[in-house]
mmCIF file of C-alpha atoms in Angstrom:
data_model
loop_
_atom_site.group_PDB
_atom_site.id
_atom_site.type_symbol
_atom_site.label_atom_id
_atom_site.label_comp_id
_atom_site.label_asym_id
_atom_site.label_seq_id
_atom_site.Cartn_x
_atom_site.Cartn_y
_atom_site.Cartn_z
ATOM 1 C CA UNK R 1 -48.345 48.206 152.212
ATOM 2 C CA UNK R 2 -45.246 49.838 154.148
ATOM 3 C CA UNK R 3 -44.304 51.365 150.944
ATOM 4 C CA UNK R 4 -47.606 52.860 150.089
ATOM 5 C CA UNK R 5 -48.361 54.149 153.443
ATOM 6 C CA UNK R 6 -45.255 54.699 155.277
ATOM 7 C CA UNK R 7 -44.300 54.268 158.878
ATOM 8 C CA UNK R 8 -46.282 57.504 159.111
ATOM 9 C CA UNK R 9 -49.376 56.921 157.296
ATOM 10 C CA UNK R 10 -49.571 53.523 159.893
ATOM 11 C CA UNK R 11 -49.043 55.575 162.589
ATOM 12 C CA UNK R 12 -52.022 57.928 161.995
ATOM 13 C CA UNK R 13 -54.376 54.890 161.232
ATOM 14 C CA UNK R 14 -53.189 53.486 164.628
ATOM 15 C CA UNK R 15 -53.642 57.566 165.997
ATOM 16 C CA UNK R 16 -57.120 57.178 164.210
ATOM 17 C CA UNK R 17 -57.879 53.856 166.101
ATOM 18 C CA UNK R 18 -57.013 55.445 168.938
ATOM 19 C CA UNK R 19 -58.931 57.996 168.933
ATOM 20 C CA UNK R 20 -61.992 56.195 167.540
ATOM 21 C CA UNK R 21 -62.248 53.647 170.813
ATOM 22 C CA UNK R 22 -62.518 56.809 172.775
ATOM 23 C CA UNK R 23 -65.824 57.371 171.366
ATOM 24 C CA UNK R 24 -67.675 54.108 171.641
ATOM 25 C CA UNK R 25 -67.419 50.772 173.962
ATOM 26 C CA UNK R 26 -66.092 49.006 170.847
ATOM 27 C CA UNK R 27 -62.555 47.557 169.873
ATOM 28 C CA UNK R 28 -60.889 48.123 166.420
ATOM 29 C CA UNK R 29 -58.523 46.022 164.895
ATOM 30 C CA UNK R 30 -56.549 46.520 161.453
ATOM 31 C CA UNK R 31 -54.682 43.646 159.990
ATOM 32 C CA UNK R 32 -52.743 44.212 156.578
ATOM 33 C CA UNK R 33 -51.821 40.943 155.061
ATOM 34 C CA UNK R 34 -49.101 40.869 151.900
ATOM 35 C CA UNK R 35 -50.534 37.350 150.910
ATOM 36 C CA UNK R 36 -50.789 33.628 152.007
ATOM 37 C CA UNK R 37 -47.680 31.641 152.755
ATOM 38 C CA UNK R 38 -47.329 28.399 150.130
ATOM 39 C CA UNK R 39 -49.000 25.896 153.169
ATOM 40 C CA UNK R 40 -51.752 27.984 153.587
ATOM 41 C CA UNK R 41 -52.683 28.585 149.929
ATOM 42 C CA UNK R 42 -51.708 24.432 149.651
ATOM 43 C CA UNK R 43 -54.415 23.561 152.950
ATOM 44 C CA UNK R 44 -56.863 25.740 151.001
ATOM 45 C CA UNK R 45 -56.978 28.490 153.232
ATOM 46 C CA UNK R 46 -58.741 31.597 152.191
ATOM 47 C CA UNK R 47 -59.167 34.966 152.526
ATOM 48 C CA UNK R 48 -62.512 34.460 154.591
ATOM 49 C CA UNK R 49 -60.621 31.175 157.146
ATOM 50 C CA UNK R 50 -57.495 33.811 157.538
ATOM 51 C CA UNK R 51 -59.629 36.761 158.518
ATOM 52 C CA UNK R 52 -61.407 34.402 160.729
ATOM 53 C CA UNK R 53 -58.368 33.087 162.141
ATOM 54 C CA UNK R 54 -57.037 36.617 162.876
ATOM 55 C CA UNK R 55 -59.723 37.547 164.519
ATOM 56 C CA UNK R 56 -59.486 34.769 167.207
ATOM 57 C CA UNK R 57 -55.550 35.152 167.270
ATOM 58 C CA UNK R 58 -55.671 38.518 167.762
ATOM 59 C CA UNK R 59 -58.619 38.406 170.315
ATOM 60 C CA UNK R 60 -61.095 40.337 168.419
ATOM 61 C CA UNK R 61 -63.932 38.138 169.526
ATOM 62 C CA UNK R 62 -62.570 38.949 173.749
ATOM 63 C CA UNK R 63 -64.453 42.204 174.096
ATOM 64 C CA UNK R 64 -66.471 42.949 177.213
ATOM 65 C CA UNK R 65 -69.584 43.481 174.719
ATOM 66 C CA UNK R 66 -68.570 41.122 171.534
ATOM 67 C CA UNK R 67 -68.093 44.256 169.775
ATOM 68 C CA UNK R 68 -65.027 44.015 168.491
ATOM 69 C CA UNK R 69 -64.616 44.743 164.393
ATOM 70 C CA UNK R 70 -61.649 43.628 162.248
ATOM 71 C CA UNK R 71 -61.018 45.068 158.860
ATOM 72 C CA UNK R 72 -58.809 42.251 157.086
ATOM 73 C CA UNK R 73 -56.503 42.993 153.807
ATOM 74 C CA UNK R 74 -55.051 40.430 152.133
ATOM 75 C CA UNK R 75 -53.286 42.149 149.572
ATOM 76 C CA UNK R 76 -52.203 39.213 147.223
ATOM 77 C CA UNK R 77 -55.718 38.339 146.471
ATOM 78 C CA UNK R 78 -57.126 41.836 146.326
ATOM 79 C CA UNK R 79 -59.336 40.789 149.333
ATOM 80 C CA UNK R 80 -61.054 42.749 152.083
ATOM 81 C CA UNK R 81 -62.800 40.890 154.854
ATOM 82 C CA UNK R 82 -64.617 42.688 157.669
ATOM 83 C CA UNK R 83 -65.460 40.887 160.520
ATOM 84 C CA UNK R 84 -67.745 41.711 163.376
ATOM 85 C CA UNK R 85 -68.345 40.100 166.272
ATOM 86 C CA UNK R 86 -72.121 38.950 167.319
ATOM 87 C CA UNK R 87 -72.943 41.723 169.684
ATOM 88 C CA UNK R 88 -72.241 44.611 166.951
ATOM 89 C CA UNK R 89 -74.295 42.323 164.574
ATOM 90 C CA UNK R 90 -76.814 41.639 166.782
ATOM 91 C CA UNK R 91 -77.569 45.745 166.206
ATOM 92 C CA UNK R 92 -76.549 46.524 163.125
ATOM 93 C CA UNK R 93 -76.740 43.879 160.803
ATOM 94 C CA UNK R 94 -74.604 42.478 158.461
ATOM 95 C CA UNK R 95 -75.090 44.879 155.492
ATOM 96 C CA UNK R 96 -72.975 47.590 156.784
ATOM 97 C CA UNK R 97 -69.834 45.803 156.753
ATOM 98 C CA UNK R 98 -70.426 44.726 153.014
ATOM 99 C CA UNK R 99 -70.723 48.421 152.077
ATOM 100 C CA UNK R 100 -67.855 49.880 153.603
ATOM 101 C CA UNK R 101 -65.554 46.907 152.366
ATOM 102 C CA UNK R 102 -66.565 48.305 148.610
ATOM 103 C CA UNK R 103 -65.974 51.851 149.378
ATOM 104 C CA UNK R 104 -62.339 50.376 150.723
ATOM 105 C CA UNK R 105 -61.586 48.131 147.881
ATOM 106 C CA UNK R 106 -62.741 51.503 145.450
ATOM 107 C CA UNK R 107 -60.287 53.370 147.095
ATOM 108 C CA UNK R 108 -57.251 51.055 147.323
ATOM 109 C CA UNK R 109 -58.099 50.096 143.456
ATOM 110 C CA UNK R 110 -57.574 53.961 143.042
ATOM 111 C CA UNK R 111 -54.203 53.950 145.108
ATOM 112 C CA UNK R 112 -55.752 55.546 147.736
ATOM 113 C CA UNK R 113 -54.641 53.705 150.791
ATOM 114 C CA UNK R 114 -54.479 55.926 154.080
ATOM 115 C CA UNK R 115 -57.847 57.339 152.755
ATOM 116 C CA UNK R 116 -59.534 54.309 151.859
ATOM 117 C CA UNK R 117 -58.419 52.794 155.725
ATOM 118 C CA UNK R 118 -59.204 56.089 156.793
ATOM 119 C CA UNK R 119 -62.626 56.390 155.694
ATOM 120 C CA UNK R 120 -63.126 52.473 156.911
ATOM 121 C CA UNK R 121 -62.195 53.292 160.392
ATOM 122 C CA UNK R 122 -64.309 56.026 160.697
ATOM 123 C CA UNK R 123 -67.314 54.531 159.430
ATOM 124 C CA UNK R 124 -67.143 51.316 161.741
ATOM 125 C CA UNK R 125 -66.640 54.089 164.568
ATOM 126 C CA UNK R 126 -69.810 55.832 163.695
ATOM 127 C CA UNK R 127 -71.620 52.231 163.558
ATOM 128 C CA UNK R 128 -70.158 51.543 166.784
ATOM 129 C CA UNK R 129 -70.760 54.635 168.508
ATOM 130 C CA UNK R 130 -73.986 54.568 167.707
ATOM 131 C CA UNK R 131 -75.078 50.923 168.743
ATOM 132 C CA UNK R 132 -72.135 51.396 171.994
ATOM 133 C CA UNK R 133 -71.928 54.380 172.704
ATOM 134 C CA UNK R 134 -69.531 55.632 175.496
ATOM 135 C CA UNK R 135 -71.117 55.599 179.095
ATOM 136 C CA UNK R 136 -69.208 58.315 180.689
ATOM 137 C CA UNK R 137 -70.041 56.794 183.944
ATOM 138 C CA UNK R 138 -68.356 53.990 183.610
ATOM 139 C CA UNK R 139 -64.320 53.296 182.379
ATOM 140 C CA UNK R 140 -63.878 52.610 178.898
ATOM 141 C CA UNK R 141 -61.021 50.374 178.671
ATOM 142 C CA UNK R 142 -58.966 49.980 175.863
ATOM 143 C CA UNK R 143 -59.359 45.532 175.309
ATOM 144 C CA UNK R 144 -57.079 45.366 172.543
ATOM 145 C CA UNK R 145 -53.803 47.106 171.238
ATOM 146 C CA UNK R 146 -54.475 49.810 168.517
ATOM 147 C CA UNK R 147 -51.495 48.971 166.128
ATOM 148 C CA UNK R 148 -51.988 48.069 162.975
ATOM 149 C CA UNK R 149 -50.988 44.573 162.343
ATOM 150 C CA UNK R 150 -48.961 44.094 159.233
ATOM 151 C CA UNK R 151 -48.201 40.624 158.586
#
C-alpha cells in the first residue's frame, strides 16, 4: 500500500482525517493491513476477528459517544471491513457501512487507492456529521490519533 499511495498520498488521508473530526463529534480510524501473519491465518483468524481486534487495540470503541468508525484493509485477502461502534449504529444503521465498503473495494479493484480511501472517509464524515454533529459550545477533542495505521 506504501507503493501505491506514497508517503504523500498517506499523509493527505491522515490531512483528510484530520480535517473530517473537525466537523463532527466522531473519531476516524484507517488501518491498512498487507495480510495475516502464518499464526493468525493457522488460529483461523479472519478478516472480520482482525478488524475486530483492531478496533479494540487501537481504541476505536473509547470514544466519549461510541462513535468511533474504523475502515479495515486487509490487502492479502482483498477484504474491507468497516466497523462502527454502537452509538453511530444506534443512528444510522448498519446498511451504510456495507455500501461504502463496495464503492471502496470498486475503486481499489480499479487501482484507485487515495480516491477510493478518499471517497470512504468522506462519506463516514457526512454520516457522522450528520448523526454528531459538532456542538460549537462545547470542545471537540480529538480521542484518537489521525495516522493511518499501516501494519
Amino acid at each position: 500500500m506504501r507503493r501505491q499511495l506514497g508517503v504523500a498520498g498517506l499523509n493527505r488521508l491522515q490531512a483528510q482525517v484530520r480535517a473530517s473530526e473537525v466537523q463532527h463529534l466522531g473519531e476516524l480510524r484507517l488501518c491498512i493491513e498487507g495480510g495475516l501473519s502464518w499464526q493468525d491465518l493457522k488460529d483461523g483468524q479472519t478478516a472480520r476477528s482482525r478488524a475486530l481486534h483492531l478496533f479494540s487495540t487501537l481504541r476505536v470503541w473509547d470514544t466519549e459517544h461510541n462513535n468511533g468508525v474504523l475502515i479495515y484493509l486487509l490487502l492479502a485477502d482483498h477484504r474491507i471491513e468497516i466497523l462502527a461502534d454502537r452509538g453511530i449504529i444506534a443512528r444510522a444503521g448498519h446498511e451504510p457501512w456495507a455500501h461504502i465498503a463496495q464503492h471502496l473495494a470498486t475503486s481499489l479493484h480499479d487501482g484507485q487507492f487515495e480516491h477510493g480511501l478518499s471517497q470512504a472517509i468522506s462519506t463516514v464524515t457526512h454520516l457522522l456529521a450528520t448523526h454528531f454533529p459538532v456542538d460549537h459550545d462545547r470542545d471537540n477533542p480529538n480521542e484518537l490519533p489521525d495516522k493511518v495505521v499501516v501494519i
